[in-house]
XYZ file of N, CA, C and O in Angstrom:
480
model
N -46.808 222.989 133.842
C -46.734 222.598 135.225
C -47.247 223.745 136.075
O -46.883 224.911 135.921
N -47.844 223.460 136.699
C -48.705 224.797 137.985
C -48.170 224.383 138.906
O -48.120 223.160 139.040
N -47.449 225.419 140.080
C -46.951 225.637 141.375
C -48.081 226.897 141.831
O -48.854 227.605 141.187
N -47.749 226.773 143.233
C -48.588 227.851 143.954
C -47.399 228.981 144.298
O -46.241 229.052 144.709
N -48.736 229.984 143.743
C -47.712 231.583 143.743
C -47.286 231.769 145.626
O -47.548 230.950 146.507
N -46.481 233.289 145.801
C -46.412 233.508 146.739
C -47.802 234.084 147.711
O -47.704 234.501 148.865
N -48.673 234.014 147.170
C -50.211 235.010 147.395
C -51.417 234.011 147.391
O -52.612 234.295 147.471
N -50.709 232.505 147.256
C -51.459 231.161 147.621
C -52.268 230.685 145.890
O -52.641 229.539 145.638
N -52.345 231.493 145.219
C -52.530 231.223 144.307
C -51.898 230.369 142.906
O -50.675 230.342 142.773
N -52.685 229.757 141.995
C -52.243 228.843 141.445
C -51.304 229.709 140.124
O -51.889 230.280 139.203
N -50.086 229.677 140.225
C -49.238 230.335 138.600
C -48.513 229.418 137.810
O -47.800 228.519 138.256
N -48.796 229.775 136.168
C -48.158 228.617 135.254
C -46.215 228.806 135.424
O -45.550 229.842 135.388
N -45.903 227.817 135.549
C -44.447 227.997 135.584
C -43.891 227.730 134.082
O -43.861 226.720 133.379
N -43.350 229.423 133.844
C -42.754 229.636 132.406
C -41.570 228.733 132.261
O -40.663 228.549 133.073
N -41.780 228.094 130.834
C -39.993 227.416 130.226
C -39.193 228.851 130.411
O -39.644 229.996 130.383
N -37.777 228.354 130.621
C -36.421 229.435 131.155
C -36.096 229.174 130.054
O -35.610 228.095 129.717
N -36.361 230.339 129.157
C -34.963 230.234 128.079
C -34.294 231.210 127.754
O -34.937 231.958 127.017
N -33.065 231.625 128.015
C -32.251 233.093 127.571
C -32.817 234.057 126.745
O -32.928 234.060 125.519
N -33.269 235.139 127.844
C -33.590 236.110 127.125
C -32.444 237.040 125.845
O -31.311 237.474 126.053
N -32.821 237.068 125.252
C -32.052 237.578 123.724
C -32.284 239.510 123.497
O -33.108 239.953 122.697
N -31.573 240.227 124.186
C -32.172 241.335 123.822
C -31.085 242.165 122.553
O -29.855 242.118 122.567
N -31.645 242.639 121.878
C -31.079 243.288 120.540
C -30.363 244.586 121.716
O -30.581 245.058 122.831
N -29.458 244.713 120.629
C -28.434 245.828 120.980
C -27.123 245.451 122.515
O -26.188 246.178 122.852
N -27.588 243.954 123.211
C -27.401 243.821 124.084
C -26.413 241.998 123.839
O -25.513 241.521 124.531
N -26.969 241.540 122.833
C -26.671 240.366 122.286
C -26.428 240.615 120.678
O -27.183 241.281 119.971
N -25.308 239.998 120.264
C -25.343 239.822 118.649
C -24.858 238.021 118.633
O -24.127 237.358 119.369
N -25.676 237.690 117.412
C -25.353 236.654 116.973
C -24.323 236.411 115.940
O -24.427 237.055 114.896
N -23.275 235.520 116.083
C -21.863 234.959 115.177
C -22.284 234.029 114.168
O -23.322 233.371 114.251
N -21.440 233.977 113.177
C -21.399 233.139 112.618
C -19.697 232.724 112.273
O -18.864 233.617 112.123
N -19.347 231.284 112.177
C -18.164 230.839 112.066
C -18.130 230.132 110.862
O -18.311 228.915 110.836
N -17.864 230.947 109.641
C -17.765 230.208 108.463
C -16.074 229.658 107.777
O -15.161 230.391 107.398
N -16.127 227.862 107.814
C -14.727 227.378 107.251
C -14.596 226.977 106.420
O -15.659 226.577 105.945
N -13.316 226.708 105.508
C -13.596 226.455 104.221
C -13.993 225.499 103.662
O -14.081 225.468 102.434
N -14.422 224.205 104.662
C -15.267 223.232 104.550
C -17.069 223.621 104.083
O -17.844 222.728 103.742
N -17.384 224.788 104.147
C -18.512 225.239 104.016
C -19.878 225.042 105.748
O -21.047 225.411 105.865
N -18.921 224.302 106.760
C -19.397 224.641 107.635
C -20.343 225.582 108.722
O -19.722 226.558 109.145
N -20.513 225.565 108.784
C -21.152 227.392 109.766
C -21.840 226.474 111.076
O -22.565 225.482 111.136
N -21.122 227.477 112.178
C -21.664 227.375 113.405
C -21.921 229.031 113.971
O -21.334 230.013 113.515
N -22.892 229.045 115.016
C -23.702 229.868 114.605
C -23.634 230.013 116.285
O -23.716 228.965 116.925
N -23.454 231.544 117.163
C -23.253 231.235 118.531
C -23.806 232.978 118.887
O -23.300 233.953 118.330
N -24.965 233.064 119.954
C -25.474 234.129 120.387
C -24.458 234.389 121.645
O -24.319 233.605 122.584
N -23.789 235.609 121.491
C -22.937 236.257 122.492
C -23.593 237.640 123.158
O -24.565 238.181 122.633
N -22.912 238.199 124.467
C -23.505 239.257 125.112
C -22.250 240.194 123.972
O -21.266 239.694 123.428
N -22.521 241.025 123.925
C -21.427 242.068 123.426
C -20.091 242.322 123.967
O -19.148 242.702 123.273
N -20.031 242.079 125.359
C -19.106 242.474 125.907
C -18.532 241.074 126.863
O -17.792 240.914 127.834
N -19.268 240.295 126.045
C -18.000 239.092 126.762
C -16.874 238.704 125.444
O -16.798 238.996 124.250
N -16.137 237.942 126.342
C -15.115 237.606 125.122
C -15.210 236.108 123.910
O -15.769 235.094 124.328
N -14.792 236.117 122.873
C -14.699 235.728 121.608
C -14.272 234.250 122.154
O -14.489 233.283 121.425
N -13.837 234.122 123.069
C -12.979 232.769 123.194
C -14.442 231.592 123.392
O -14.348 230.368 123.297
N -15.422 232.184 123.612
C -16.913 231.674 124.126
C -17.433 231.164 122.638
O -18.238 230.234 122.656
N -16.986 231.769 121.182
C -17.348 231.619 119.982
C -16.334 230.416 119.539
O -16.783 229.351 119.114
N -14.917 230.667 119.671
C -14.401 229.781 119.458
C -14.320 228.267 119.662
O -14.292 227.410 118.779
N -14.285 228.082 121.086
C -14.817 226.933 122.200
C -16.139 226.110 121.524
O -16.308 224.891 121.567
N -17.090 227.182 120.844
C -18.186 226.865 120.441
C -17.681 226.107 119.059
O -18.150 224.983 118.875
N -16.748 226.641 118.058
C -16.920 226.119 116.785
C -16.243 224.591 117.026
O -16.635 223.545 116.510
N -14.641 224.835 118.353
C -13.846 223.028 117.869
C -15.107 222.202 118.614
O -15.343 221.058 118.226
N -15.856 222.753 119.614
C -16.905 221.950 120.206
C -18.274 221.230 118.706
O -18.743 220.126 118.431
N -18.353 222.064 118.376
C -19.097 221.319 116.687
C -18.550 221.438 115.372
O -19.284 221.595 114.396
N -17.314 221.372 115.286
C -16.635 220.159 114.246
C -15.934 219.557 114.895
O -15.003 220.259 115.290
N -15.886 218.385 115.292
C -15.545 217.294 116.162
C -13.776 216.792 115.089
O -12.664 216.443 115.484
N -14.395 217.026 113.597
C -12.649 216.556 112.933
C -11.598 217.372 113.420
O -10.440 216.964 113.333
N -11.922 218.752 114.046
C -10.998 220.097 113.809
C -10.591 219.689 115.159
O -11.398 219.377 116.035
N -9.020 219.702 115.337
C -8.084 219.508 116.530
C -8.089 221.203 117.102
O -7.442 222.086 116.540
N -8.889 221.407 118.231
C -8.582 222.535 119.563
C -7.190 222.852 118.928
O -6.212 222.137 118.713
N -7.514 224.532 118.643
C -6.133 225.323 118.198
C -5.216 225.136 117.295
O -4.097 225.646 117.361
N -5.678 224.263 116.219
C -5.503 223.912 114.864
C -5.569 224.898 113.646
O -5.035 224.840 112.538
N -6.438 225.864 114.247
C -6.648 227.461 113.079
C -6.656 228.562 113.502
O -6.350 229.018 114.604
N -7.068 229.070 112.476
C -7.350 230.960 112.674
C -8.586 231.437 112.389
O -9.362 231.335 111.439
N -8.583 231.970 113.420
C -10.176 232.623 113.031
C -9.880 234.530 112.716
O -9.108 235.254 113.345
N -10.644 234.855 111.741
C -10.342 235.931 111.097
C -11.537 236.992 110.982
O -12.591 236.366 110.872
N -11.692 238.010 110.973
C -12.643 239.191 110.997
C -12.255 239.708 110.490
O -11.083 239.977 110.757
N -12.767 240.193 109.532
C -12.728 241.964 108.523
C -11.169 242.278 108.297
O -10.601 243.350 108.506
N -10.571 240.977 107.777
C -9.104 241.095 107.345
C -8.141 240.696 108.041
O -7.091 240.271 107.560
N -8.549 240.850 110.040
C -7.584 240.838 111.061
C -7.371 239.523 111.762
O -8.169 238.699 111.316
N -6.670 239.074 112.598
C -6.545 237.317 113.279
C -7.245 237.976 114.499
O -6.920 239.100 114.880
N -8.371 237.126 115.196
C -9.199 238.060 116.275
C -8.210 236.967 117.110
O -7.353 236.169 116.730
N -8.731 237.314 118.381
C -8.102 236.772 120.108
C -9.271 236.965 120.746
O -10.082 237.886 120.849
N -9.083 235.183 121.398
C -9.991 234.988 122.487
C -10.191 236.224 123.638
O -10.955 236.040 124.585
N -9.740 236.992 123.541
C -9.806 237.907 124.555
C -10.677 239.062 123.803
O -11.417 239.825 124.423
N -10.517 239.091 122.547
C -11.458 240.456 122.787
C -13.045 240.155 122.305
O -13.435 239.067 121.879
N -13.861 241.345 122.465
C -15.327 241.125 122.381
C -15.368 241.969 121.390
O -14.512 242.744 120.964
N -17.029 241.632 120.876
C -17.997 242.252 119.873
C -17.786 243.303 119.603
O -17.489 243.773 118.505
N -17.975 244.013 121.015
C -18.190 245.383 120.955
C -16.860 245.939 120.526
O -16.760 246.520 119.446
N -15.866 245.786 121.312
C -14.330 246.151 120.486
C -13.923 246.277 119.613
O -13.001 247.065 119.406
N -14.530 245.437 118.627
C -14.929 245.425 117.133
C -15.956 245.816 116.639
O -15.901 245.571 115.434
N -16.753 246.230 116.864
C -18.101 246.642 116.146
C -18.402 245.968 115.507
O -18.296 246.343 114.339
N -18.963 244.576 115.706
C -19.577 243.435 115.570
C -20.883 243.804 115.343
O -21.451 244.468 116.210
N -21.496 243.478 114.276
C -22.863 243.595 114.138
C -23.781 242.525 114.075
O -23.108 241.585 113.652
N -24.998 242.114 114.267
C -26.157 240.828 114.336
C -25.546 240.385 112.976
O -25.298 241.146 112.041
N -25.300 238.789 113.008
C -25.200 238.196 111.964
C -23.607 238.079 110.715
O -23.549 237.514 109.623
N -22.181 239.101 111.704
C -21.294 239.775 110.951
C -20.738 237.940 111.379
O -21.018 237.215 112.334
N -19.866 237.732 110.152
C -19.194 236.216 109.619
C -17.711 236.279 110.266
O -17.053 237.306 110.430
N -17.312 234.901 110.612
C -15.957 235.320 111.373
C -15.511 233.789 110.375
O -16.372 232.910 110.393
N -14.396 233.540 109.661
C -13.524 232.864 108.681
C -12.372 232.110 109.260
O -11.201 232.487 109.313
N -12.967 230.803 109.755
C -11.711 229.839 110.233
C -11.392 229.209 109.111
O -12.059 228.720 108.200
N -10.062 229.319 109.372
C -8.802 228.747 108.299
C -8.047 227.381 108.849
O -8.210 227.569 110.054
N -7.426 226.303 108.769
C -7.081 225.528 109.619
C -5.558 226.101 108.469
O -5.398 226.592 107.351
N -4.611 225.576 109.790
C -3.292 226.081 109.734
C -2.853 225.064 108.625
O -3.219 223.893 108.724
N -2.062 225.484 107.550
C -1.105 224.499 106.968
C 0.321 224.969 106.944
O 0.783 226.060 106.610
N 1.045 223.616 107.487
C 2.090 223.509 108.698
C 3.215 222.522 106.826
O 2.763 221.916 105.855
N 4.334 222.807 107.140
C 4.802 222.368 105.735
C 5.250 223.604 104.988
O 5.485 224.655 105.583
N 5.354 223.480 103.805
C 6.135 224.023 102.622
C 7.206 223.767 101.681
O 7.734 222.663 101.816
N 7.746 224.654 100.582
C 8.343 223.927 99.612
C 9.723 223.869 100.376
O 10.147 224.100 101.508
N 10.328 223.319 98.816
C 11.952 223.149 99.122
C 11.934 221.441 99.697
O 11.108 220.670 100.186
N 13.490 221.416 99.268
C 14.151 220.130 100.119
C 14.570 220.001 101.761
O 15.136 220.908 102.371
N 14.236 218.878 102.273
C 14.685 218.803 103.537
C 16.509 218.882 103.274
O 17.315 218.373 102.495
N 16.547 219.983 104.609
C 17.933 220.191 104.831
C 18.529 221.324 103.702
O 19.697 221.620 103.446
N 17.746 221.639 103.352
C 18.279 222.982 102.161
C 17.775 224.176 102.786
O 17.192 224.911 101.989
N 17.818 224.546 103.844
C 17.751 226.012 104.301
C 19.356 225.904 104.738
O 20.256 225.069 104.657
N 19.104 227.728 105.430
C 20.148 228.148 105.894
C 21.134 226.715 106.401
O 20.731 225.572 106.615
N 22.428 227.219 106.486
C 23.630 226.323 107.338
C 23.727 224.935 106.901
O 24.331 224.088 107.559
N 23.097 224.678 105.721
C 22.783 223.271 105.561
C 24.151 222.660 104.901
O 24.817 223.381 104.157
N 24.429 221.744 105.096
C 25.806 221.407 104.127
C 25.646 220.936 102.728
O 24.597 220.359 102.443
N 26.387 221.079 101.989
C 25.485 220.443 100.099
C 26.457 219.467 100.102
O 27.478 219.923 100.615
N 26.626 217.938 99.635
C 27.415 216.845 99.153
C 27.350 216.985 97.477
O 26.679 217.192 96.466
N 28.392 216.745 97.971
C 28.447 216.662 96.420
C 28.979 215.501 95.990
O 30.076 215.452 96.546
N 28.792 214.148 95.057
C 29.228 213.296 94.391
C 29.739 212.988 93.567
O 29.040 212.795 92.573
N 31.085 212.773 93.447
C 31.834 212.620 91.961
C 32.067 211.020 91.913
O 32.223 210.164 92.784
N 32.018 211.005 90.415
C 32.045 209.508 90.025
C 33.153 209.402 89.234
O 33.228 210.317 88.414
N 33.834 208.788 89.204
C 35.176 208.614 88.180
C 35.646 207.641 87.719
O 36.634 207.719 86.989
């Protein structure tokens, strides 16, 4: 598309697409144990919650705040950034979806009362 410059002249009008500068941007990856990966270019110094937002936004099965997302051993927070971590181009972040449950009988924890049945 050609518009006229400020100098009356004819200039091509460039596609806008986010400039990407290294050292300034690193790219995520969100790998789950579905074998999933979503994949999200961040500034360094914004926050993680922008990565997250990104992964329940493309797996549509995964219920908003259903897991954990994990880095280099630790549970990260929407609040902190890249740089806080020393996040590098391409470093993997490990969502887990929560499993809610466990063993044992209902009513057999603490304070629970036991019946007991005699037959005679």
């Amino acid at each position: 598309m050609m518009r006229s410059g400020a100098r009356g002249g004819d200039v091509e009008e460039e596609d806008r697409k986010p400039v990407i500068k290294p050292g300034v941007h690193v790219t995520l990856k969100v790998q789950d144990t579905e074998g999933r990966t979503v994949e999200r270019t961040v500034r360094r110094t914004q926050k993680l919650q922008v990565v997250v937002d990104a992964y329940y936004a493309s797996v549509p099965d995964i219920t908003y705040g259903t897991g954990r997302f994990l880095y280099d051993g630790g549970r990260l927070s929407g609040g902190q950034t890249p740089a806080e971590l020393e996040m590098e181009e391409g470093d993997e972040i490990d969502f887990f979806t929560e499993l809610l449950g466990g063993g044992g009988r209902a009513g057999a924890g603490a304070g629970a009362e036991r019946l007991v049945m005699v037959i005679a």
